[in-house]
N, CA, C and O atoms as a Tinker XYZ file with bonds, in Angstrom:
   364  protein
     1  N      0.844000   -1.179000    0.000000    73     2
     2  CA     0.000000    0.000000    0.000000    64     1     3
     3  C      0.894000    1.248000    0.000000    63     2     4     5
     4  O      1.913000    1.288000    0.690000    81     3
     5  N      0.510000    2.244000   -0.765000    73     3     6
     6  CA     1.281000    3.476000   -0.807000    64     5     7
     7  C      0.968000    4.351000    0.411000    63     6     8     9
     8  O     -0.003000    4.109000    1.128000    81     7
     9  N      1.791000    5.353000    0.629000    73     7    10
    10  CA     1.559000    6.274000    1.748000    64     9    11
    11  C      0.222000    6.988000    1.592000    63    10    12    13
    12  O     -0.483000    7.206000    2.577000    81    11
    13  N     -0.133000    7.354000    0.353000    73    11    14
    14  CA    -1.421000    8.020000    0.123000    64    13    15
    15  C     -2.585000    7.083000    0.448000    63    14    16    17
    16  O     -3.591000    7.507000    1.018000    81    15
    17  N     -2.443000    5.820000    0.086000    73    15    18
    18  CA    -3.502000    4.860000    0.410000    64    17    19
    19  C     -3.592000    4.657000    1.926000    63    18    20    21
    20  O     -4.687000    4.605000    2.485000    81    19
    21  N     -2.450000    4.544000    2.578000    73    19    22
    22  CA    -2.445000    4.424000    4.041000    64    21    23
    23  C     -3.126000    5.632000    4.685000    63    22    24    25
    24  O     -3.909000    5.492000    5.625000    81    23
    25  N     -2.814000    6.811000    4.166000    73    23    26
    26  CA    -3.417000    8.037000    4.684000    64    25    27
    27  C     -4.929000    8.024000    4.464000    63    26    28    29
    28  O     -5.693000    8.375000    5.364000    81    27
    29  N     -5.360000    7.621000    3.273000    73    27    30
    30  CA    -6.781000    7.580000    2.934000    64    29    31
    31  C     -7.537000    6.619000    3.864000    63    30    32    33
    32  O     -8.631000    6.933000    4.331000    81    31
    33  N     -6.955000    5.467000    4.124000    73    31    34
    34  CA    -7.630000    4.463000    4.947000    64    33    35
    35  C     -7.439000    4.674000    6.446000    63    34    36    37
    36  O     -7.871000    3.853000    7.256000    81    35
    37  N     -6.796000    5.765000    6.806000    73    35    38
    38  CA    -6.663000    6.102000    8.215000    64    37    39
    39  C     -5.534000    5.391000    8.934000    63    38    40    41
    40  O     -5.478000    5.414000   10.163000    81    39
    41  N     -4.635000    4.760000    8.197000    73    39    42
    42  CA    -3.508000    4.081000    8.824000    64    41    43
    43  C     -2.403000    5.048000    9.228000    63    42    44    45
    44  O     -1.524000    4.704000   10.019000    81    43
    45  N     -2.451000    6.240000    8.692000    73    43    46
    46  CA    -1.502000    7.296000    9.047000    64    45    47
    47  C     -2.299000    8.438000    9.650000    63    46    48    49
    48  O     -3.223000    8.963000    9.029000    81    47
    49  N     -1.937000    8.813000   10.850000    73    47    50
    50  CA    -2.599000    9.925000   11.516000    64    49    51
    51  C     -1.545000   10.975000   11.833000    63    50    52    53
    52  O     -0.910000   10.917000   12.886000    81    51
    53  N     -1.353000   11.936000   10.929000    73    51    54
    54  CA    -0.270000   12.904000   11.103000    64    53    55
    55  C     -0.406000   13.796000   12.327000    63    54    56    57
    56  O      0.584000   14.364000   12.788000    81    55
    57  N     -1.611000   13.928000   12.859000    73    55    58
    58  CA    -1.765000   14.799000   14.024000    64    57    59
    59  C     -1.336000   14.092000   15.314000    63    58    60    61
    60  O     -1.195000   14.735000   16.355000    81    59
    61  N     -1.133000   12.792000   15.250000    73    59    62
    62  CA    -0.664000   12.054000   16.423000    64    61    63
    63  C      0.816000   11.760000   16.249000    63    62    64    65
    64  O      1.244000   11.286000   15.197000    81    63
    65  N      1.572000   12.036000   17.255000    73    63    66
    66  CA     2.993000   11.769000   17.200000    64    65    67
    67  C      3.490000   11.491000   18.603000    63    66    68    69
    68  O      2.833000   11.821000   19.591000    81    67
    69  N      4.642000   10.888000   18.672000    73    67    70
    70  CA     5.256000   10.613000   19.968000    64    69    71
    71  C      6.066000   11.819000   20.397000    63    70    72    73
    72  O      6.835000   12.390000   19.625000    81    71
    73  N      5.871000   12.187000   21.647000    73    71    74
    74  CA     6.633000   13.322000   22.156000    64    73    75
    75  C      8.067000   12.892000   22.414000    63    74    76    77
    76  O      8.328000   11.778000   22.868000    81    75
    77  N      8.974000   13.782000   22.121000    73    75    78
    78  CA    10.379000   13.523000   22.376000    64    77    79
    79  C     10.652000   13.675000   23.864000    63    78    80    81
    80  O      9.882000   14.300000   24.593000    81    79
    81  N     11.749000   13.099000   24.294000    73    79    82
    82  CA    12.104000   13.070000   25.705000    64    81    83
    83  C     12.170000   14.470000   26.318000    63    82    84    85
    84  O     11.657000   14.691000   27.414000    81    83
    85  N     12.800000   15.415000   25.614000    73    83    86
    86  CA    12.931000   16.769000   26.159000    64    85    87
    87  C     11.588000   17.478000   26.244000    63    86    88    89
    88  O     11.363000   18.290000   27.142000    81    87
    89  N     10.690000   17.169000   25.302000    73    87    90
    90  CA     9.350000   17.765000   25.340000    64    89    91
    91  C      8.581000   17.241000   26.549000    63    90    92    93
    92  O      7.935000   18.012000   27.259000    81    91
    93  N      8.649000   15.941000   26.782000    73    91    94
    94  CA     7.976000   15.351000   27.945000    64    93    95
    95  C      8.518000   15.946000   29.242000    63    94    96    97
    96  O      7.764000   16.221000   30.176000    81    95
    97  N      9.834000   16.140000   29.287000    73    95    98
    98  CA    10.461000   16.687000   30.490000    64    97    99
    99  C      9.961000   18.104000   30.764000    63    98   100   101
   100  O      9.630000   18.435000   31.902000    81    99
   101  N      9.906000   18.940000   29.730000    73    99   102
   102  CA     9.440000   20.323000   29.903000    64   101   103
   103  C      7.956000   20.369000   30.271000    63   102   104   105
   104  O      7.536000   21.191000   31.085000    81   103
   105  N      7.181000   19.492000   29.673000    73   103   106
   106  CA     5.751000   19.442000   29.989000    64   105   107
   107  C      5.546000   19.038000   31.447000    63   106   108   109
   108  O      4.704000   19.609000   32.139000    81   107
   109  N      6.304000   18.069000   31.905000    73   107   110
   110  CA     6.228000   17.635000   33.292000    64   109   111
   111  C      6.656000   18.753000   34.235000    63   110   112   113
   112  O      6.044000   18.962000   35.282000    81   111
   113  N      7.707000   19.467000   33.857000    73   111   114
   114  CA     8.180000   20.587000   34.656000    64   113   115
   115  C      7.112000   21.673000   34.764000    63   114   116   117
   116  O      6.870000   22.213000   35.843000    81   115
   117  N      6.475000   21.988000   33.635000    73   115   118
   118  CA     5.434000   23.009000   33.632000    64   117   119
   119  C      4.245000   22.574000   34.492000    63   118   120   121
   120  O      3.687000   23.378000   35.239000    81   119
   121  N      3.865000   21.314000   34.385000    73   119   122
   122  CA     2.750000   20.795000   35.173000    64   121   123
   123  C      3.060000   20.882000   36.668000    63   122   124   125
   124  O      2.207000   21.282000   37.460000    81   123
   125  N      4.279000   20.509000   37.046000    73   123   126
   126  CA     4.668000   20.581000   38.461000    64   125   127
   127  C      4.655000   22.017000   38.975000    63   126   128   129
   128  O      4.195000   22.273000   40.088000    81   127
   129  N      5.154000   22.949000   38.176000    73   127   130
   130  CA     5.149000   24.356000   38.586000    64   129   131
   131  C      3.720000   24.880000   38.725000    63   130   132   133
   132  O      3.416000   25.634000   39.650000    81   131
   133  N      2.864000   24.485000   37.821000    73   131   134
   134  CA     1.465000   24.912000   37.890000    64   133   135
   135  C      0.798000   24.346000   39.142000    63   134   136   137
   136  O      0.039000   25.044000   39.815000    81   135
   137  N      1.082000   23.085000   39.452000    73   135   138
   138  CA     0.524000   22.477000   40.665000    64   137   139
   139  C      1.028000   23.185000   41.920000    63   138   140   141
   140  O      0.270000   23.392000   42.867000    81   139
   141  N      2.313000   23.555000   41.924000    73   139   142
   142  CA     2.876000   24.299000   43.051000    64   141   143
   143  C      2.169000   25.637000   43.220000    63   142   144   145
   144  O      1.809000   26.031000   44.329000    81   143
   145  N      1.981000   26.322000   42.106000    73   143   146
   146  CA     1.320000   27.626000   42.146000    64   145   147
   147  C     -0.106000   27.486000   42.666000    63   146   148   149
   148  O     -0.556000   28.301000   43.472000    81   147
   149  N     -0.809000   26.475000   42.217000    73   147   150
   150  CA    -2.186000   26.257000   42.676000    64   149   151
   151  C     -2.234000   26.039000   44.186000    63   150   152   153
   152  O     -3.148000   26.513000   44.860000    81   151
   153  N     -1.247000   25.321000   44.710000    73   151   154
   154  CA    -1.244000   25.054000   46.154000    64   153   155
   155  C     -0.957000   26.318000   46.969000    63   154   156   157
   156  O     -1.333000   26.400000   48.138000    81   155
   157  N     -0.292000   27.299000   46.357000    73   155   158
   158  CA     0.017000   28.547000   47.060000    64   157   159
   159  C     -1.155000   29.530000   47.042000    63   158   160   161
   160  O     -1.234000   30.426000   47.882000    81   159
   161  N     -2.043000   29.357000   46.099000    73   159   162
   162  CA    -3.172000   30.279000   45.992000    64   161   163
   163  C     -4.181000   29.985000   47.097000    63   162   164   165
   164  O     -4.417000   28.832000   47.460000    81   163
   165  N     -4.764000   31.051000   47.618000    73   163   166
   166  CA    -5.637000   30.874000   48.776000    64   165   167
   167  C     -7.114000   31.057000   48.466000    63   166   168   169
   168  O     -7.956000   30.408000   49.088000    81   167
   169  N     -7.443000   31.916000   47.528000    73   167   170
   170  CA    -8.865000   32.153000   47.276000    64   169   171
   171  C     -9.340000   31.359000   46.059000    63   170   172   173
   172  O     -8.553000   30.993000   45.186000    81   171
   173  N    -10.617000   31.112000   46.030000    73   171   174
   174  CA   -11.214000   30.404000   44.893000    64   173   175
   175  C    -11.073000   31.212000   43.611000    63   174   176   177
   176  O    -10.894000   30.654000   42.529000    81   175
   177  N    -11.156000   32.529000   43.745000    73   175   178
   178  CA   -11.014000   33.395000   42.572000    64   177   179
   179  C     -9.612000   33.258000   41.970000    63   178   180   181
   180  O     -9.469000   33.220000   40.748000    81   179
   181  N     -8.593000   33.186000   42.803000    73   179   182
   182  CA    -7.225000   33.002000   42.316000    64   181   183
   183  C     -7.070000   31.650000   41.623000    63   182   184   185
   184  O     -6.466000   31.546000   40.556000    81   183
   185  N     -7.626000   30.627000   42.250000    73   183   186
   186  CA    -7.534000   29.276000   41.678000    64   185   187
   187  C     -8.275000   29.191000   40.352000    63   186   188   189
   188  O     -7.829000   28.515000   39.426000    81   187
   189  N     -9.403000   29.878000   40.267000    73   187   190
   190  CA   -10.182000   29.890000   39.030000    64   189   191
   191  C     -9.397000   30.583000   37.907000    63   190   192   193
   192  O     -9.404000   30.133000   36.761000    81   191
   193  N     -8.726000   31.679000   38.255000    73   191   194
   194  CA    -7.934000   32.393000   37.250000    64   193   195
   195  C     -6.785000   31.529000   36.728000    63   194   196   197
   196  O     -6.510000   31.527000   35.529000    81   195
   197  N     -6.125000   30.808000   37.606000    73   195   198
   198  CA    -5.007000   29.975000   37.154000    64   197   199
   199  C     -5.533000   28.829000   36.289000    63   198   200   201
   200  O     -4.850000   28.401000   35.358000    81   199
   201  N     -6.713000   28.336000   36.576000    73   199   202
   202  CA    -7.338000   27.303000   35.738000    64   201   203
   203  C     -7.664000   27.866000   34.356000    63   202   204   205
   204  O     -7.489000   27.184000   33.346000    81   203
   205  N     -8.135000   29.105000   34.315000    73   203   206
   206  CA    -8.428000   29.752000   33.035000    64   205   207
   207  C     -7.153000   29.945000   32.216000    63   206   208   209
   208  O     -7.145000   29.730000   31.005000    81   207
   209  N     -6.086000   30.352000   32.886000    73   207   210
   210  CA    -4.804000   30.516000   32.198000    64   209   211
   211  C     -4.328000   29.177000   31.653000    63   210   212   213
   212  O     -3.863000   29.097000   30.516000    81   211
   213  N     -4.440000   28.140000   32.448000    73   211   214
   214  CA    -4.023000   26.805000   32.028000    64   213   215
   215  C     -4.831000   26.336000   30.814000    63   214   216   217
   216  O     -4.273000   25.801000   29.856000    81   215
   217  N     -6.122000   26.539000   30.866000    73   215   218
   218  CA    -6.993000   26.153000   29.759000    64   217   219
   219  C     -6.663000   26.933000   28.494000    63   218   220   221
   220  O     -6.620000   26.369000   27.400000    81   219
   221  N     -6.434000   28.208000   28.648000    73   219   222
   222  CA    -6.074000   29.068000   27.514000    64   221   223
   223  C     -4.745000   28.624000   26.914000    63   222   224   225
   224  O     -4.586000   28.598000   25.694000    81   223
   225  N     -3.799000   28.276000   27.771000    73   223   226
   226  CA    -2.486000   27.841000   27.291000    64   225   227
   227  C     -2.605000   26.533000   26.505000    63   226   228   229
   228  O     -1.969000   26.378000   25.462000    81   227
   229  N     -3.407000   25.603000   26.993000    73   227   230
   230  CA    -3.605000   24.342000   26.280000    64   229   231
   231  C     -4.245000   24.574000   24.915000    63   230   232   233
   232  O     -3.869000   23.936000   23.931000    81   231
   233  N     -5.205000   25.482000   24.860000    73   231   234
   234  CA    -5.832000   25.822000   23.583000    64   233   235
   235  C     -4.828000   26.454000   22.630000    63   234   236   237
   236  O     -4.813000   26.149000   21.437000    81   235
   237  N     -4.001000   27.325000   23.157000    73   235   238
   238  CA    -2.986000   27.986000   22.346000    64   237   239
   239  C     -1.983000   26.971000   21.788000    63   238   240   241
   240  O     -1.585000   27.066000   20.626000    81   239
   241  N     -1.581000   26.014000   22.601000    73   239   242
   242  CA    -0.662000   24.967000   22.145000    64   241   243
   243  C     -1.299000   24.151000   21.030000    63   242   244   245
   244  O     -0.652000   23.860000   20.024000    81   243
   245  N     -2.561000   23.783000   21.201000    73   243   246
   246  CA    -3.260000   22.994000   20.180000    64   245   247
   247  C     -3.357000   23.770000   18.866000    63   246   248   249
   248  O     -3.137000   23.208000   17.794000    81   247
   249  N     -3.686000   25.052000   18.949000    73   247   250
   250  CA    -3.777000   25.879000   17.742000    64   249   251
   251  C     -2.413000   26.031000   17.072000    63   250   252   253
   252  O     -2.303000   25.994000   15.847000    81   251
   253  N     -1.393000   26.199000   17.883000    73   251   254
   254  CA    -0.043000   26.335000   17.347000    64   253   255
   255  C      0.410000   25.054000   16.645000    63   254   256   257
   256  O      1.024000   25.107000   15.580000    81   255
   257  N      0.107000   23.912000   17.245000    73   255   258
   258  CA     0.453000   22.637000   16.613000    64   257   259
   259  C     -0.307000   22.450000   15.305000    63   258   260   261
   260  O      0.249000   21.957000   14.324000    81   259
   261  N     -1.577000   22.844000   15.293000    73   259   262
   262  CA    -2.378000   22.744000   14.077000    64   261   263
   263  C     -1.782000   23.611000   12.971000    63   262   264   265
   264  O     -1.643000   23.168000   11.831000    81   263
   265  N     -1.432000   24.844000   13.317000    73   263   266
   266  CA    -0.862000   25.760000   12.328000    64   265   267
   267  C      0.459000   25.230000   11.777000    63   266   268   269
   268  O      0.713000   25.310000   10.575000    81   267
   269  N      1.301000   24.689000   12.662000    73   267   270
   270  CA     2.587000   24.141000   12.224000    64   269   271
   271  C      2.374000   22.945000   11.308000    63   270   272   273
   272  O      3.089000   22.790000   10.318000    81   271
   273  N      1.411000   22.107000   11.622000    73   271   274
   274  CA     1.109000   20.946000   10.775000    64   273   275
   275  C      0.643000   21.405000    9.395000    63   274   276   277
   276  O      1.111000   20.896000    8.377000    81   275
   277  N     -0.268000   22.354000    9.363000    73   275   278
   278  CA    -0.790000   22.841000    8.089000    64   277   279
   279  C      0.308000   23.479000    7.243000    63   278   280   281
   280  O      0.388000   23.240000    6.038000    81   279
   281  N      1.147000   24.285000    7.870000    73   279   282
   282  CA     2.249000   24.919000    7.122000    64   281   283
   283  C      3.237000   23.874000    6.616000    63   282   284   285
   284  O      3.753000   23.995000    5.505000    81   283
   285  N      3.502000   22.855000    7.416000    73   283   286
   286  CA     4.398000   21.783000    6.990000    64   285   287
   287  C      3.828000   21.012000    5.821000    63   286   288   289
   288  O      4.549000   20.650000    4.891000    81   287
   289  N      2.532000   20.762000    5.870000    73   287   290
   290  CA     1.873000   20.043000    4.783000    64   289   291
   291  C      1.912000   20.872000    3.503000    63   290   292   293
   292  O      2.187000   20.344000    2.425000    81   291
   293  N      1.640000   22.161000    3.622000    73   291   294
   294  CA     1.689000   23.053000    2.456000    64   293   295
   295  C      3.098000   23.082000    1.858000    63   294   296   297
   296  O      3.267000   23.050000    0.640000    81   295
   297  N      4.090000   23.141000    2.720000    73   295   298
   298  CA     5.468000   23.150000    2.245000    64   297   299
   299  C      5.785000   21.852000    1.505000    63   298   300   301
   300  O      6.430000   21.879000    0.457000    81   299
   301  N      5.343000   20.733000    2.035000    73   299   302
   302  CA     5.562000   19.451000    1.374000    64   301   303
   303  C      4.917000   19.391000    0.001000    63   302   304   305
   304  O      5.506000   18.866000   -0.944000    81   303
   305  N      3.713000   19.927000   -0.113000    73   303   306
   306  CA     3.025000   19.954000   -1.403000    64   305   307
   307  C      3.758000   20.864000   -2.380000    63   306   308   309
   308  O      3.908000   20.523000   -3.553000    81   307
   309  N      4.216000   22.024000   -1.901000    73   307   310
   310  CA     4.978000   22.924000   -2.777000    64   309   311
   311  C      6.256000   22.262000   -3.272000    63   310   312   313
   312  O      6.623000   22.394000   -4.439000    81   311
   313  N      6.928000   21.551000   -2.379000    73   311   314
   314  CA     8.166000   20.872000   -2.770000    64   313   315
   315  C      7.888000   19.774000   -3.787000    63   314   316   317
   316  O      8.618000   19.628000   -4.767000    81   315
   317  N      6.837000   19.008000   -3.555000    73   315   318
   318  CA     6.484000   17.937000   -4.499000    64   317   319
   319  C      6.109000   18.526000   -5.855000    63   318   320   321
   320  O      6.487000   17.988000   -6.895000    81   319
   321  N      5.365000   19.630000   -5.843000    73   319   322
   322  CA     4.971000   20.291000   -7.087000    64   321   323
   323  C      6.199000   20.788000   -7.835000    63   322   324   325
   324  O      6.288000   20.651000   -9.056000    81   323
   325  N      7.140000   21.361000   -7.107000    73   323   326
   326  CA     8.369000   21.860000   -7.721000    64   325   327
   327  C      9.163000   20.702000   -8.354000    63   326   328   329
   328  O      9.684000   20.838000   -9.460000    81   327
   329  N      9.247000   19.593000   -7.662000    73   327   330
   330  CA     9.960000   18.433000   -8.201000    64   329   331
   331  C      9.257000   17.911000   -9.450000    63   330   332   333
   332  O      9.900000   17.604000  -10.454000    81   331
   333  N      7.935000   17.813000   -9.377000    73   331   334
   334  CA     7.165000   17.320000  -10.523000    64   333   335
   335  C      7.318000   18.256000  -11.722000    63   334   336   337
   336  O      7.523000   17.806000  -12.849000    81   335
   337  N      7.217000   19.558000  -11.469000    73   335   338
   338  CA     7.343000   20.552000  -12.558000    64   337   339
   339  C      8.729000   20.496000  -13.167000    63   338   340   341
   340  O      8.868000   20.538000  -14.390000    81   339
   341  N      9.745000   20.402000  -12.349000    73   339   342
   342  CA    11.117000   20.326000  -12.840000    64   341   343
   343  C     11.323000   19.057000  -13.683000    63   342   344   345
   344  O     11.975000   19.093000  -14.727000    81   343
   345  N     10.766000   17.956000  -13.220000    73   343   346
   346  CA    10.887000   16.689000  -13.968000    64   345   347
   347  C     10.195000   16.794000  -15.320000    63   346   348   349
   348  O     10.704000   16.292000  -16.322000    81   347
   349  N      9.037000   17.445000  -15.351000    73   347   350
   350  CA     8.281000   17.601000  -16.586000    64   349   351
   351  C      9.029000   18.505000  -17.574000    63   350   352   353
   352  O      9.027000   18.250000  -18.778000    81   351
   353  N      9.661000   19.551000  -17.060000    73   351   354
   354  CA    10.388000   20.478000  -17.941000    64   353   355
   355  C     11.634000   19.836000  -18.544000    63   354   356   357
   356  O     12.013000   20.149000  -19.673000    81   355
   357  N     12.264000   18.946000  -17.796000    73   355   358
   358  CA    13.478000   18.290000  -18.287000    64   357   359
   359  C     13.143000   17.201000  -19.298000    63   358   360   361
   360  O     13.990000   16.785000  -20.088000    81   359
   361  N     11.946000   16.766000  -19.261000    73   359   362
   362  CA    11.504000   15.910000  -20.304000    64   361   363
   363  C     11.309000   14.523000  -20.171000    63   362   364
   364  O     10.923000   13.859000  -21.132000    81   363
Protein backbone atom coordinates (compact mmCIF):
# COMPACT_ATOMS: atom_id res chain seq x y z
CA UNK A 1 0.00 0.00 0.00
CA UNK A 2 1.28 3.48 -0.81
CA UNK A 3 1.56 6.27 1.75
CA UNK A 4 -1.42 8.02 0.12
CA UNK A 5 -3.50 4.86 0.41
CA UNK A 6 -2.45 4.42 4.04
CA UNK A 7 -3.42 8.04 4.68
CA UNK A 8 -6.78 7.58 2.93
CA UNK A 9 -7.63 4.46 4.95
CA UNK A 10 -6.66 6.10 8.22
CA UNK A 11 -3.51 4.08 8.82
CA UNK A 12 -1.50 7.30 9.05
CA UNK A 13 -2.60 9.92 11.52
CA UNK A 14 -0.27 12.90 11.10
CA UNK A 15 -1.76 14.80 14.02
CA UNK A 16 -0.66 12.05 16.42
CA UNK A 17 2.99 11.77 17.20
CA UNK A 18 5.26 10.61 19.97
CA UNK A 19 6.63 13.32 22.16
CA UNK A 20 10.38 13.52 22.38
CA UNK A 21 12.10 13.07 25.70
CA UNK A 22 12.93 16.77 26.16
CA UNK A 23 9.35 17.76 25.34
CA UNK A 24 7.98 15.35 27.95
CA UNK A 25 10.46 16.69 30.49
CA UNK A 26 9.44 20.32 29.90
CA UNK A 27 5.75 19.44 29.99
CA UNK A 28 6.23 17.64 33.29
CA UNK A 29 8.18 20.59 34.66
CA UNK A 30 5.43 23.01 33.63
CA UNK A 31 2.75 20.79 35.17
CA UNK A 32 4.67 20.58 38.46
CA UNK A 33 5.15 24.36 38.59
CA UNK A 34 1.47 24.91 37.89
CA UNK A 35 0.52 22.48 40.66
CA UNK A 36 2.88 24.30 43.05
CA UNK A 37 1.32 27.63 42.15
CA UNK A 38 -2.19 26.26 42.68
CA UNK A 39 -1.24 25.05 46.15
CA UNK A 40 0.02 28.55 47.06
CA UNK A 41 -3.17 30.28 45.99
CA UNK A 42 -5.64 30.87 48.78
CA UNK A 43 -8.86 32.15 47.28
CA UNK A 44 -11.21 30.40 44.89
CA UNK A 45 -11.01 33.39 42.57
CA UNK A 46 -7.22 33.00 42.32
CA UNK A 47 -7.53 29.28 41.68
CA UNK A 48 -10.18 29.89 39.03
CA UNK A 49 -7.93 32.39 37.25
CA UNK A 50 -5.01 29.97 37.15
CA UNK A 51 -7.34 27.30 35.74
CA UNK A 52 -8.43 29.75 33.03
CA UNK A 53 -4.80 30.52 32.20
CA UNK A 54 -4.02 26.81 32.03
CA UNK A 55 -6.99 26.15 29.76
CA UNK A 56 -6.07 29.07 27.51
CA UNK A 57 -2.49 27.84 27.29
CA UNK A 58 -3.61 24.34 26.28
CA UNK A 59 -5.83 25.82 23.58
CA UNK A 60 -2.99 27.99 22.35
CA UNK A 61 -0.66 24.97 22.14
CA UNK A 62 -3.26 22.99 20.18
CA UNK A 63 -3.78 25.88 17.74
CA UNK A 64 -0.04 26.34 17.35
CA UNK A 65 0.45 22.64 16.61
CA UNK A 66 -2.38 22.74 14.08
CA UNK A 67 -0.86 25.76 12.33
CA UNK A 68 2.59 24.14 12.22
CA UNK A 69 1.11 20.95 10.78
CA UNK A 70 -0.79 22.84 8.09
CA UNK A 71 2.25 24.92 7.12
CA UNK A 72 4.40 21.78 6.99
CA UNK A 73 1.87 20.04 4.78
CA UNK A 74 1.69 23.05 2.46
CA UNK A 75 5.47 23.15 2.25
CA UNK A 76 5.56 19.45 1.37
CA UNK A 77 3.02 19.95 -1.40
CA UNK A 78 4.98 22.92 -2.78
CA UNK A 79 8.17 20.87 -2.77
CA UNK A 80 6.48 17.94 -4.50
CA UNK A 81 4.97 20.29 -7.09
CA UNK A 82 8.37 21.86 -7.72
CA UNK A 83 9.96 18.43 -8.20
CA UNK A 84 7.17 17.32 -10.52
CA UNK A 85 7.34 20.55 -12.56
CA UNK A 86 11.12 20.33 -12.84
CA UNK A 87 10.89 16.69 -13.97
CA UNK A 88 8.28 17.60 -16.59
CA UNK A 89 10.39 20.48 -17.94
CA UNK A 90 13.48 18.29 -18.29
CA UNK A 91 11.50 15.91 -20.30
